[in-house]
Amino acid sequence: MKNVCKRIDAICQRILNRGFMKMIRLHGINMKKIKSKLPRRESERRNHPLARHSDILTCIETRISMLTMTYGKYIEAKLCCFIPGKVIDEVLRLLRLVQETTLQVRSHEILQELRDISSMAIEHFDEKICMALKKTFIETTKQRLPPASNFTQILTESVLVTDFNNARQSSGSQSPQCVVRNRQDCATARRNRLSIAKMQSHYSKAMNKVNRLVNLQNKQ
């Protein structure tokens, strides 16, 4: 491991992430252009001069999906950037080739390099980087969630529950109009209280799931 300036590291990460987003955007634009030029019938598409171009873009789309599934959630959590910059360069090269070439090309030979480097990038990430990031991702997610005791305290001290209790206590000592209004308030507060109970149940399940993931990670 080498010491790296944090500012330079942040700049490089932004450049790689921008390149990844640019790659996805340009692929979408090219895919729309090629599809608009292809005939609608499948039998006519096979013999069309742009059929190979469509195959190339479809393969690129598959590779982009695999890379997004591998890196996506860690990029969103700001735990890493899109690391394989060579994949970005190769995809952009293929997209330029699709844009500039109107002749039929051999898609298998052209896509071989992309298949190789993208597969190596995914394997390297899964074997060398993913495990450490998973642990950090779980710890970060757990830190963002408040403790169960605090969550319960927030619910019990919430305005909705307080209004429900106050309306229930004061409903017997007021005029008929106030009683009707309080009954309506009680019904609304009761529904809100049920919603809060459901939220608490979902929160408890989520915390249990996080704890199980942490335990599994510790065992590994």
C-alpha positions as protocol buffer text, in pm:
chain_id: "A"
residue {
  index: 1
  type: MET
  ca { x: 0 y: 0 z: 0 }
}
residue {
  index: 2
  type: LYS
  ca { x: 123 y: 348 z: -88 }
}
residue {
  index: 3
  type: ASN
  ca { x: 40 y: 676 z: 81 }
}
residue {
  index: 4
  type: VAL
  ca { x: -184 y: 888 z: -141 }
}
residue {
  index: 5
  type: CYS
  ca { x: -292 y: 1249 z: -103 }
}
residue {
  index: 6
  type: LYS
  ca { x: -659 y: 1255 z: 1 }
}
residue {
  index: 7
  type: ARG
  ca { x: -738 y: 1543 z: -231 }
}
residue {
  index: 8
  type: ILE
  ca { x: -583 y: 1369 z: -532 }
}
residue {
  index: 9
  type: ASP
  ca { x: -764 y: 1049 z: -435 }
}
residue {
  index: 10
  type: ALA
  ca { x: -1099 y: 1230 z: -419 }
}
residue {
  index: 11
  type: ILE
  ca { x: -1038 y: 1398 z: -756 }
}
residue {
  index: 12
  type: CYS
  ca { x: -949 y: 1066 z: -919 }
}
residue {
  index: 13
  type: GLN
  ca { x: -1257 y: 901 z: -773 }
}
residue {
  index: 14
  type: ARG
  ca { x: -1479 y: 1176 z: -914 }
}
residue {
  index: 15
  type: ILE
  ca { x: -1318 y: 1140 z: -1257 }
}
residue {
  index: 16
  type: LEU
  ca { x: -1374 y: 764 z: -1259 }
}
residue {
  index: 17
  type: ASN
  ca { x: -1734 y: 795 z: -1143 }
}
residue {
  index: 18
  type: ARG
  ca { x: -1803 y: 1061 z: -1407 }
}
residue {
  index: 19
  type: GLY
  ca { x: -1650 y: 834 z: -1670 }
}
residue {
  index: 20
  type: PHE
  ca { x: -1874 y: 550 z: -1558 }
}
residue {
  index: 21
  type: MET
  ca { x: -2186 y: 769 z: -1580 }
}
residue {
  index: 22
  type: LYS
  ca { x: -2074 y: 906 z: -1918 }
}
residue {
  index: 23
  type: MET
  ca { x: -2029 y: 551 z: -2043 }
}
residue {
  index: 24
  type: ILE
  ca { x: -2384 y: 460 z: -1940 }
}
residue {
  index: 25
  type: ARG
  ca { x: -2530 y: 777 z: -2091 }
}
residue {
  index: 26
  type: LEU
  ca { x: -2353 y: 741 z: -2427 }
}
residue {
  index: 27
  type: HIS
  ca { x: -2451 y: 376 z: -2448 }
}
residue {
  index: 28
  type: GLY
  ca { x: -2816 y: 468 z: -2400 }
}
residue {
  index: 29
  type: ILE
  ca { x: -2797 y: 734 z: -2672 }
}
residue {
  index: 30
  type: ASN
  ca { x: -2632 y: 497 z: -2920 }
}
residue {
  index: 31
  type: MET
  ca { x: -2877 y: 220 z: -2839 }
}
residue {
  index: 32
  type: LYS
  ca { x: -3172 y: 446 z: -2918 }
}
residue {
  index: 33
  type: LYS
  ca { x: -3018 y: 559 z: -3248 }
}
residue {
  index: 34
  type: ILE
  ca { x: -2945 y: 206 z: -3365 }
}
residue {
  index: 35
  type: LYS
  ca { x: -3287 y: 75 z: -3264 }
}
residue {
  index: 36
  type: SER
  ca { x: -3458 y: 359 z: -3449 }
}
residue {
  index: 37
  type: LYS
  ca { x: -3276 y: 259 z: -3769 }
}
residue {
  index: 38
  type: LEU
  ca { x: -3346 y: -114 z: -3741 }
}
residue {
  index: 39
  type: PRO
  ca { x: -3665 y: -264 z: -3885 }
}
residue {
  index: 40
  type: ARG
  ca { x: -3929 y: -383 z: -3642 }
}
residue {
  index: 41
  type: ARG
  ca { x: -3949 y: -737 z: -3775 }
}
residue {
  index: 42
  type: GLU
  ca { x: -3701 y: -976 z: -3620 }
}
residue {
  index: 43
  type: SER
  ca { x: -3646 y: -1161 z: -3948 }
}
residue {
  index: 44
  type: GLU
  ca { x: -3550 y: -838 z: -4125 }
}
residue {
  index: 45
  type: ARG
  ca { x: -3319 y: -729 z: -3846 }
}
residue {
  index: 46
  type: ARG
  ca { x: -3090 y: -1028 z: -3887 }
}
residue {
  index: 47
  type: ASN
  ca { x: -2986 y: -929 z: -4238 }
}
residue {
  index: 48
  type: HIS
  ca { x: -2969 y: -556 z: -4171 }
}
residue {
  index: 49
  type: PRO
  ca { x: -2625 y: -386 z: -4197 }
}
residue {
  index: 50
  type: LEU
  ca { x: -2662 y: -254 z: -3841 }
}
residue {
  index: 51
  type: ALA
  ca { x: -2746 y: -591 z: -3688 }
}
residue {
  index: 52
  type: ARG
  ca { x: -2389 y: -641 z: -3564 }
}
residue {
  index: 53
  type: HIS
  ca { x: -2389 y: -292 z: -3416 }
}
residue {
  index: 54
  type: SER
  ca { x: -2698 y: -384 z: -3218 }
}
residue {
  index: 55
  type: ASP
  ca { x: -2530 y: -703 z: -3097 }
}
residue {
  index: 56
  type: ILE
  ca { x: -2228 y: -503 z: -2979 }
}
residue {
  index: 57
  type: LEU
  ca { x: -2446 y: -258 z: -2788 }
}
residue {
  index: 58
  type: THR
  ca { x: -2645 y: -542 z: -2632 }
}
residue {
  index: 59
  type: CYS
  ca { x: -2326 y: -707 z: -2510 }
}
residue {
  index: 60
  type: ILE
  ca { x: -2203 y: -374 z: -2371 }
}
residue {
  index: 61
  type: GLU
  ca { x: -2536 y: -333 z: -2191 }
}
residue {
  index: 62
  type: THR
  ca { x: -2491 y: -674 z: -2029 }
}
residue {
  index: 63
  type: ARG
  ca { x: -2142 y: -583 z: -1913 }
}
residue {
  index: 64
  type: ILE
  ca { x: -2259 y: -249 z: -1776 }
}
residue {
  index: 65
  type: SER
  ca { x: -2534 y: -425 z: -1581 }
}
residue {
  index: 66
  type: MET
  ca { x: -2284 y: -670 z: -1430 }
}
residue {
  index: 67
  type: LEU
  ca { x: -2048 y: -388 z: -1333 }
}
residue {
  index: 68
  type: THR
  ca { x: -2333 y: -185 z: -1185 }
}
residue {
  index: 69
  type: MET
  ca { x: -2443 y: -479 z: -970 }
}
residue {
  index: 70
  type: THR
  ca { x: -2084 y: -523 z: -852 }
}
residue {
  index: 71
  type: TYR
  ca { x: -1990 y: -162 z: -777 }
}
residue {
  index: 72
  type: GLY
  ca { x: -2322 y: 23 z: -762 }
}
residue {
  index: 73
  type: LYS
  ca { x: -2422 y: 9 z: -396 }
}
residue {
  index: 74
  type: TYR
  ca { x: -2069 y: 79 z: -275 }
}
residue {
  index: 75
  type: ILE
  ca { x: -2043 y: 382 z: -502 }
}
residue {
  index: 76
  type: GLU
  ca { x: -2377 y: 512 z: -372 }
}
residue {
  index: 77
  type: ALA
  ca { x: -2257 y: 460 z: -15 }
}
residue {
  index: 78
  type: LYS
  ca { x: -1937 y: 652 z: -107 }
}
residue {
  index: 79
  type: LEU
  ca { x: -1719 y: 364 z: 6 }
}
residue {
  index: 80
  type: CYS
  ca { x: -1536 y: 337 z: -325 }
}
residue {
  index: 81
  type: CYS
  ca { x: -1541 y: 461 z: -682 }
}
residue {
  index: 82
  type: PHE
  ca { x: -1570 y: 279 z: -1013 }
}
residue {
  index: 83
  type: ILE
  ca { x: -1222 y: 129 z: -1002 }
}
residue {
  index: 84
  type: PRO
  ca { x: -1159 y: -28 z: -1348 }
}
residue {
  index: 85
  type: GLY
  ca { x: -1088 y: 279 z: -1560 }
}
residue {
  index: 86
  type: LYS
  ca { x: -961 y: 59 z: -1843 }
}
residue {
  index: 87
  type: VAL
  ca { x: -1314 y: -78 z: -1882 }
}
residue {
  index: 88
  type: ILE
  ca { x: -1442 y: 277 z: -1932 }
}
residue {
  index: 89
  type: ASP
  ca { x: -1181 y: 341 z: -2202 }
}
residue {
  index: 90
  type: GLU
  ca { x: -1267 y: 18 z: -2382 }
}
residue {
  index: 91
  type: VAL
  ca { x: -1643 y: 81 z: -2375 }
}
residue {
  index: 92
  type: LEU
  ca { x: -1598 y: 436 z: -2503 }
}
residue {
  index: 93
  type: ARG
  ca { x: -1376 y: 301 z: -2782 }
}
residue {
  index: 94
  type: LEU
  ca { x: -1644 y: 53 z: -2883 }
}
residue {
  index: 95
  type: LEU
  ca { x: -1912 y: 321 z: -2874 }
}
residue {
  index: 96
  type: ARG
  ca { x: -1703 y: 543 z: -3103 }
}
residue {
  index: 97
  type: LEU
  ca { x: -1657 y: 246 z: -3335 }
}
residue {
  index: 98
  type: VAL
  ca { x: -2033 y: 190 z: -3347 }
}
residue {
  index: 99
  type: GLN
  ca { x: -2092 y: 558 z: -3421 }
}
residue {
  index: 100
  type: GLU
  ca { x: -1830 y: 594 z: -3694 }
}
residue {
  index: 101
  type: THR
  ca { x: -1856 y: 257 z: -3871 }
}
residue {
  index: 102
  type: THR
  ca { x: -2146 y: 171 z: -4098 }
}
residue {
  index: 103
  type: LEU
  ca { x: -1999 y: -154 z: -4232 }
}
residue {
  index: 104
  type: GLN
  ca { x: -2062 y: -492 z: -4074 }
}
residue {
  index: 105
  type: VAL
  ca { x: -1806 y: -579 z: -3809 }
}
residue {
  index: 106
  type: ARG
  ca { x: -1712 y: -900 z: -3631 }
}
residue {
  index: 107
  type: SER
  ca { x: -1870 y: -851 z: -3293 }
}
residue {
  index: 108
  type: HIS
  ca { x: -1703 y: -1152 z: -3128 }
}
residue {
  index: 109
  type: GLU
  ca { x: -1350 y: -1031 z: -3199 }
}
residue {
  index: 110
  type: ILE
  ca { x: -1425 y: -671 z: -3110 }
}
residue {
  index: 111
  type: LEU
  ca { x: -1590 y: -757 z: -2779 }
}
residue {
  index: 112
  type: GLN
  ca { x: -1327 y: -1006 z: -2662 }
}
residue {
  index: 113
  type: GLU
  ca { x: -1114 y: -743 z: -2487 }
}
residue {
  index: 114
  type: LEU
  ca { x: -1414 y: -596 z: -2305 }
}
residue {
  index: 115
  type: ARG
  ca { x: -1525 y: -940 z: -2187 }
}
residue {
  index: 116
  type: ASP
  ca { x: -1178 y: -1020 z: -2056 }
}
residue {
  index: 117
  type: ILE
  ca { x: -1105 y: -699 z: -1866 }
}
residue {
  index: 118
  type: SER
  ca { x: -1456 y: -662 z: -1724 }
}
residue {
  index: 119
  type: SER
  ca { x: -1453 y: -1022 z: -1599 }
}
residue {
  index: 120
  type: MET
  ca { x: -1110 y: -971 z: -1442 }
}
residue {
  index: 121
  type: ALA
  ca { x: -1227 y: -648 z: -1279 }
}
residue {
  index: 122
  type: ILE
  ca { x: -1533 y: -815 z: -1126 }
}
residue {
  index: 123
  type: GLU
  ca { x: -1334 y: -1115 z: -1004 }
}
residue {
  index: 124
  type: HIS
  ca { x: -1064 y: -895 z: -851 }
}
residue {
  index: 125
  type: PHE
  ca { x: -1325 y: -682 z: -676 }
}
residue {
  index: 126
  type: ASP
  ca { x: -1508 y: -984 z: -535 }
}
residue {
  index: 127
  type: GLU
  ca { x: -1190 y: -1154 z: -416 }
}
residue {
  index: 128
  type: LYS
  ca { x: -975 y: -865 z: -292 }
}
residue {
  index: 129
  type: ILE
  ca { x: -1194 y: -565 z: -214 }
}
residue {
  index: 130
  type: CYS
  ca { x: -1555 y: -669 z: -160 }
}
residue {
  index: 131
  type: MET
  ca { x: -1516 y: -838 z: 180 }
}
residue {
  index: 132
  type: ALA
  ca { x: -1361 y: -532 z: 345 }
}
residue {
  index: 133
  type: LEU
  ca { x: -1621 y: -302 z: 191 }
}
residue {
  index: 134
  type: LYS
  ca { x: -1906 y: -527 z: 302 }
}
residue {
  index: 135
  type: LYS
  ca { x: -1794 y: -502 z: 662 }
}
residue {
  index: 136
  type: THR
  ca { x: -1765 y: -124 z: 637 }
}
residue {
  index: 137
  type: PHE
  ca { x: -2101 y: -104 z: 459 }
}
residue {
  index: 138
  type: ILE
  ca { x: -2277 y: -301 z: 734 }
}
residue {
  index: 139
  type: GLU
  ca { x: -2113 y: -96 z: 1010 }
}
residue {
  index: 140
  type: THR
  ca { x: -2204 y: 230 z: 837 }
}
residue {
  index: 141
  type: THR
  ca { x: -2564 y: 118 z: 790 }
}
residue {
  index: 142
  type: LYS
  ca { x: -2589 y: 15 z: 1153 }
}
residue {
  index: 143
  type: GLN
  ca { x: -2449 y: 348 z: 1273 }
}
residue {
  index: 144
  type: ARG
  ca { x: -2704 y: 543 z: 1069 }
}
residue {
  index: 145
  type: LEU
  ca { x: -2994 y: 364 z: 1236 }
}
residue {
  index: 146
  type: PRO
  ca { x: -3089 y: 487 z: 1586 }
}
residue {
  index: 147
  type: PRO
  ca { x: -3096 y: 234 z: 1873 }
}
residue {
  index: 148
  type: ALA
  ca { x: -3423 y: 53 z: 1932 }
}
residue {
  index: 149
  type: SER
  ca { x: -3464 y: 211 z: 2277 }
}
residue {
  index: 150
  type: ASN
  ca { x: -3437 y: 563 z: 2131 }
}
residue {
  index: 151
  type: PHE
  ca { x: -3683 y: 477 z: 1858 }
}
residue {
  index: 152
  type: THR
  ca { x: -3936 y: 350 z: 2113 }
}
residue {
  index: 153
  type: GLN
  ca { x: -3888 y: 662 z: 2323 }
}
residue {
  index: 154
  type: ILE
  ca { x: -3948 y: 881 z: 2020 }
}
residue {
  index: 155
  type: LEU
  ca { x: -4270 y: 696 z: 1947 }
}
residue {
  index: 156
  type: THR
  ca { x: -4401 y: 719 z: 2302 }
}
residue {
  index: 157
  type: GLU
  ca { x: -4323 y: 1091 z: 2320 }
}
residue {
  index: 158
  type: SER
  ca { x: -4460 y: 1171 z: 1975 }
}
residue {
  index: 159
  type: VAL
  ca { x: -4728 y: 1433 z: 1928 }
}
residue {
  index: 160
  type: LEU
  ca { x: -4966 y: 1183 z: 1772 }
}
residue {
  index: 161
  type: VAL
  ca { x: -4967 y: 954 z: 2074 }
}
residue {
  index: 162
  type: THR
  ca { x: -4992 y: 1248 z: 2314 }
}
residue {
  index: 163
  type: ASP
  ca { x: -5289 y: 1392 z: 2125 }
}
residue {
  index: 164
  type: PHE
  ca { x: -5455 y: 1053 z: 2132 }
}
residue {
  index: 165
  type: ASN
  ca { x: -5418 y: 1021 z: 2508 }
}
residue {
  index: 166
  type: ASN
  ca { x: -5530 y: 1379 z: 2574 }
}
residue {
  index: 167
  type: ALA
  ca { x: -5835 y: 1343 z: 2353 }
}
residue {
  index: 168
  type: ARG
  ca { x: -5931 y: 1019 z: 2524 }
}
residue {
  index: 169
  type: GLN
  ca { x: -5900 y: 1172 z: 2872 }
}
residue {
  index: 170
  type: SER
  ca { x: -6094 y: 1490 z: 2792 }
}
residue {
  index: 171
  type: SER
  ca { x: -6377 y: 1335 z: 2589 }
}
residue {
  index: 172
  type: GLY
  ca { x: -6598 y: 1275 z: 2894 }
}
residue {
  index: 173
  type: SER
  ca { x: -6599 y: 1630 z: 3033 }
}
residue {
  index: 174
  type: GLN
  ca { x: -6692 y: 1842 z: 2729 }
}
residue {
  index: 175
  type: SER
  ca { x: -6998 y: 1946 z: 2530 }
}
residue {
  index: 176
  type: PRO
  ca { x: -7154 y: 1712 z: 2267 }
}
residue {
  index: 177
  type: GLN
  ca { x: -6993 y: 1905 z: 1979 }
}
residue {
  index: 178
  type: CYS
  ca { x: -6653 y: 1881 z: 2143 }
}
residue {
  index: 179
  type: VAL
  ca { x: -6713 y: 1513 z: 2209 }
}
residue {
  index: 180
  type: VAL
  ca { x: -6785 y: 1451 z: 1839 }
}
residue {
  index: 181
  type: ARG
  ca { x: -6476 y: 1643 z: 1737 }
}
residue {
  index: 182
  type: ASN
  ca { x: -6269 y: 1458 z: 1994 }
}
residue {
  index: 183
  type: ARG
  ca { x: -6401 y: 1126 z: 1869 }
}
residue {
  index: 184
  type: GLN
  ca { x: -6288 y: 1218 z: 1519 }
}
residue {
  index: 185
  type: ASP
  ca { x: -5952 y: 1320 z: 1658 }
}
residue {
  index: 186
  type: CYS
  ca { x: -5934 y: 992 z: 1848 }
}
residue {
  index: 187
  type: ALA
  ca { x: -6006 y: 794 z: 1531 }
}
residue {
  index: 188
  type: THR
  ca { x: -5730 y: 980 z: 1345 }
}
residue {
  index: 189
  type: ALA
  ca { x: -5489 y: 938 z: 1633 }
}
residue {
  index: 190
  type: ARG
  ca { x: -5576 y: 567 z: 1655 }
}
residue {
  index: 191
  type: ARG
  ca { x: -5494 y: 519 z: 1288 }
}
residue {
  index: 192
  type: ASN
  ca { x: -5171 y: 708 z: 1333 }
}
residue {
  index: 193
  type: ARG
  ca { x: -5086 y: 498 z: 1634 }
}
residue {
  index: 194
  type: LEU
  ca { x: -5137 y: 179 z: 1433 }
}
residue {
  index: 195
  type: SER
  ca { x: -4911 y: 318 z: 1160 }
}
residue {
  index: 196
  type: ILE
  ca { x: -4645 y: 394 z: 1419 }
}
residue {
  index: 197
  type: ALA
  ca { x: -4674 y: 41 z: 1556 }
}
residue {
  index: 198
  type: LYS
  ca { x: -4618 y: -97 z: 1207 }
}
residue {
  index: 199
  type: MET
  ca { x: -4315 y: 128 z: 1165 }
}
residue {
  index: 200
  type: GLN
  ca { x: -4175 y: 0 z: 1492 }
}
residue {
  index: 201
  type: SER
  ca { x: -4228 y: -359 z: 1380 }
}
residue {
  index: 202
  type: HIS
  ca { x: -4051 y: -297 z: 1048 }
}
residue {
  index: 203
  type: TYR
  ca { x: -3768 y: -123 z: 1230 }
}
residue {
  index: 204
  type: SER
  ca { x: -3722 y: -417 z: 1467 }
}
residue {
  index: 205
  type: LYS
  ca { x: -3710 y: -660 z: 1175 }
}
residue {
  index: 206
  type: ALA
  ca { x: -3454 y: -445 z: 996 }
}
residue {
  index: 207
  type: MET
  ca { x: -3236 y: -426 z: 1307 }
}
residue {
  index: 208
  type: ASN
  ca { x: -3253 y: -803 z: 1349 }
}
residue {
  index: 209
  type: LYS
  ca { x: -3147 y: -848 z: 988 }
}
residue {
  index: 210
  type: VAL
  ca { x: -2854 y: -608 z: 1033 }
}
residue {
  index: 211
  type: ASN
  ca { x: -2746 y: -790 z: 1349 }
}
residue {
  index: 212
  type: ARG
  ca { x: -2757 y: -1124 z: 1168 }
}
residue {
  index: 213
  type: LEU
  ca { x: -2542 y: -984 z: 888 }
}
residue {
  index: 214
  type: VAL
  ca { x: -2293 y: -848 z: 1140 }
}
residue {
  index: 215
  type: ASN
  ca { x: -2275 y: -1185 z: 1316 }
}
residue {
  index: 216
  type: LEU
  ca { x: -2219 y: -1366 z: 988 }
}
residue {
  index: 217
  type: GLN
  ca { x: -1950 y: -1118 z: 893 }
}
residue {
  index: 218
  type: ASN
  ca { x: -1775 y: -1168 z: 1227 }
}
residue {
  index: 219
  type: LYS
  ca { x: -1784 y: -1545 z: 1187 }
}
residue {
  index: 220
  type: GLN
  ca { x: -1618 y: -1517 z: 847 }
}
